[in-house]
C-alpha positions as a Python dict, from the first residue, in 0.01 Angstrom:
ca = {
    (1, 'M'): (0, 0, 0),
    (2, 'F'): (19, 255, 279),
    (3, 'I'): (-34, 176, 645),
    (4, 'G'): (-30, 389, 956),
    (5, 'P'): (240, 383, 1225),
    (6, 'K'): (57, 103, 1410),
    (7, 'G'): (1, -105, 1095),
    (8, 'A'): (-364, -12, 1049),
    (9, 'Q'): (-530, 128, 738),
    (10, 'L'): (-475, 500, 697),
    (11, 'R'): (-768, 733, 746),
    (12, 'R'): (-837, 987, 475),
    (13, 'A'): (-705, 1276, 687),
    (14, 'N'): (-375, 1096, 753),
    (15, 'F'): (-340, 958, 402),
    (16, 'T'): (-277, 1297, 241),
    (17, 'R'): (15, 1365, 474),
    (18, 'T'): (164, 1017, 418),
    (19, 'W'): (114, 1038, 41),
    (20, 'S'): (281, 1382, 27),
    (21, 'K'): (583, 1249, 219),
    (22, 'A'): (612, 948, -15),
    (23, 'V'): (591, 1168, -327),
    (24, 'A'): (854, 1406, -188),
    (25, 'A'): (1084, 1115, -93),
    (26, 'A'): (1060, 987, -451),
    (27, 'N'): (1147, 1334, -587),
    (28, 'L'): (818, 1357, -776),
    (29, 'S'): (618, 1671, -819),
    (30, 'G'): (262, 1714, -940),
    (31, 'F'): (199, 1342, -892),
    (32, 'H'): (-144, 1254, -756),
    (33, 'F'): (-269, 930, -604),
    (34, 'H'): (-526, 898, -883),
    (35, 'D'): (-234, 883, -1128),
    (36, 'L'): (-165, 530, -998),
    (37, 'R'): (-520, 424, -1087),
    (38, 'H'): (-493, 581, -1430),
    (39, 'T'): (-157, 418, -1500),
    (40, 'G'): (-272, 76, -1382),
    (41, 'N'): (-586, 84, -1593),
    (42, 'T'): (-402, 222, -1895),
    (43, 'F'): (-156, -68, -1869),
    (44, 'A'): (-448, -310, -1833),
    (45, 'S'): (-600, -163, -2150),
    (46, 'Q'): (-270, -194, -2336),
    (47, 'S'): (-236, -555, -2225),
    (48, 'G'): (-561, -635, -2402),
    (49, 'A'): (-822, -598, -2127),
    (50, 'T'): (-1171, -569, -2269),
    (51, 'L'): (-1401, -282, -2189),
    (52, 'R'): (-1597, -508, -1951),
    (53, 'E'): (-1275, -614, -1775),
    (54, 'L'): (-1171, -252, -1729),
    (55, 'M'): (-1516, -170, -1593),
    (56, 'N'): (-1488, -457, -1342),
    (57, 'R'): (-1138, -348, -1234),
    (58, 'M'): (-1256, 8, -1173),
    (59, 'G'): (-1596, -75, -1028),
    (60, 'H'): (-1788, 119, -1293),
    (61, 'S'): (-2128, 22, -1426),
    (62, 'T'): (-2107, 226, -1748),
    (63, 'T'): (-1858, 228, -2032),
    (64, 'R'): (-1801, 605, -2019),
    (65, 'A'): (-1524, 600, -1758),
    (66, 'A'): (-1362, 282, -1891),
    (67, 'L'): (-1326, 439, -2236),
    (68, 'I'): (-1091, 700, -2088),
    (69, 'Y'): (-830, 429, -2034),
    (70, 'Q'): (-858, 308, -2391),
    (71, 'H'): (-703, 627, -2533),
    (72, 'T'): (-373, 448, -2574),
    (73, 'A'): (-543, 192, -2796),
    (74, 'M'): (-544, 467, -3060),
    (75, 'E'): (-165, 447, -3063),
    (76, 'R'): (-198, 91, -3188),
    (77, 'D'): (-384, 200, -3501),
    (78, 'R'): (-65, 191, -3709),
    (79, 'A'): (23, -161, -3592),
    (80, 'I'): (-332, -279, -3660),
    (81, 'A'): (-331, -123, -4006),
    (82, 'D'): (5, -285, -4083),
    (83, 'A'): (-120, -626, -3968),
    (84, 'L'): (-437, -591, -4178),
    (85, 'G'): (-227, -494, -4480),
    (86, 'K'): (-9, -800, -4429),
    (87, 'L'): (-314, -1027, -4407),
    (88, 'A'): (-459, -874, -4725),
    (89, 'E'): (-125, -917, -4903),
    (90, 'E'): (-106, -1283, -4799),
    (91, 'A'): (-464, -1343, -4915),
    (92, 'L'): (-391, -1183, -5252),
    (93, 'T'): (-75, -1391, -5290),
    (94, 'K'): (-272, -1710, -5229),
    (95, 'Q'): (-554, -1604, -5461),
    (96, 'D'): (-613, -1813, -5773),
    (97, 'P'): (-482, -1604, -6069),
    (98, 'E'): (-768, -1736, -6288),
    (99, 'R'): (-1038, -1586, -6064),
    (100, 'S'): (-1122, -1222, -6024),
    (101, 'G'): (-1219, -1083, -5687),
    (102, 'T'): (-1135, -1223, -5347),
}
């Protein structure tokens, strides 16, 4: 994403200066490079990536870090509950009126 003046990979010492210039040019403040990683993995989680897929993307061997990016999945609870309610309603509509139970 960022290269040095001669086209080579930036060294850590030079990266901070280049990153700061890019953030300033974009009129952003308080924006850190790690925010890109967080955003990318949050979007991957929202797109349906499994815990294992998130772990592979991030290079983690435990689920602990990958779970951080699943926080937005909690926002889907309402949609999931609505979909489950719809399925239950459809099942009840199809149920034989002579039988009790499901």
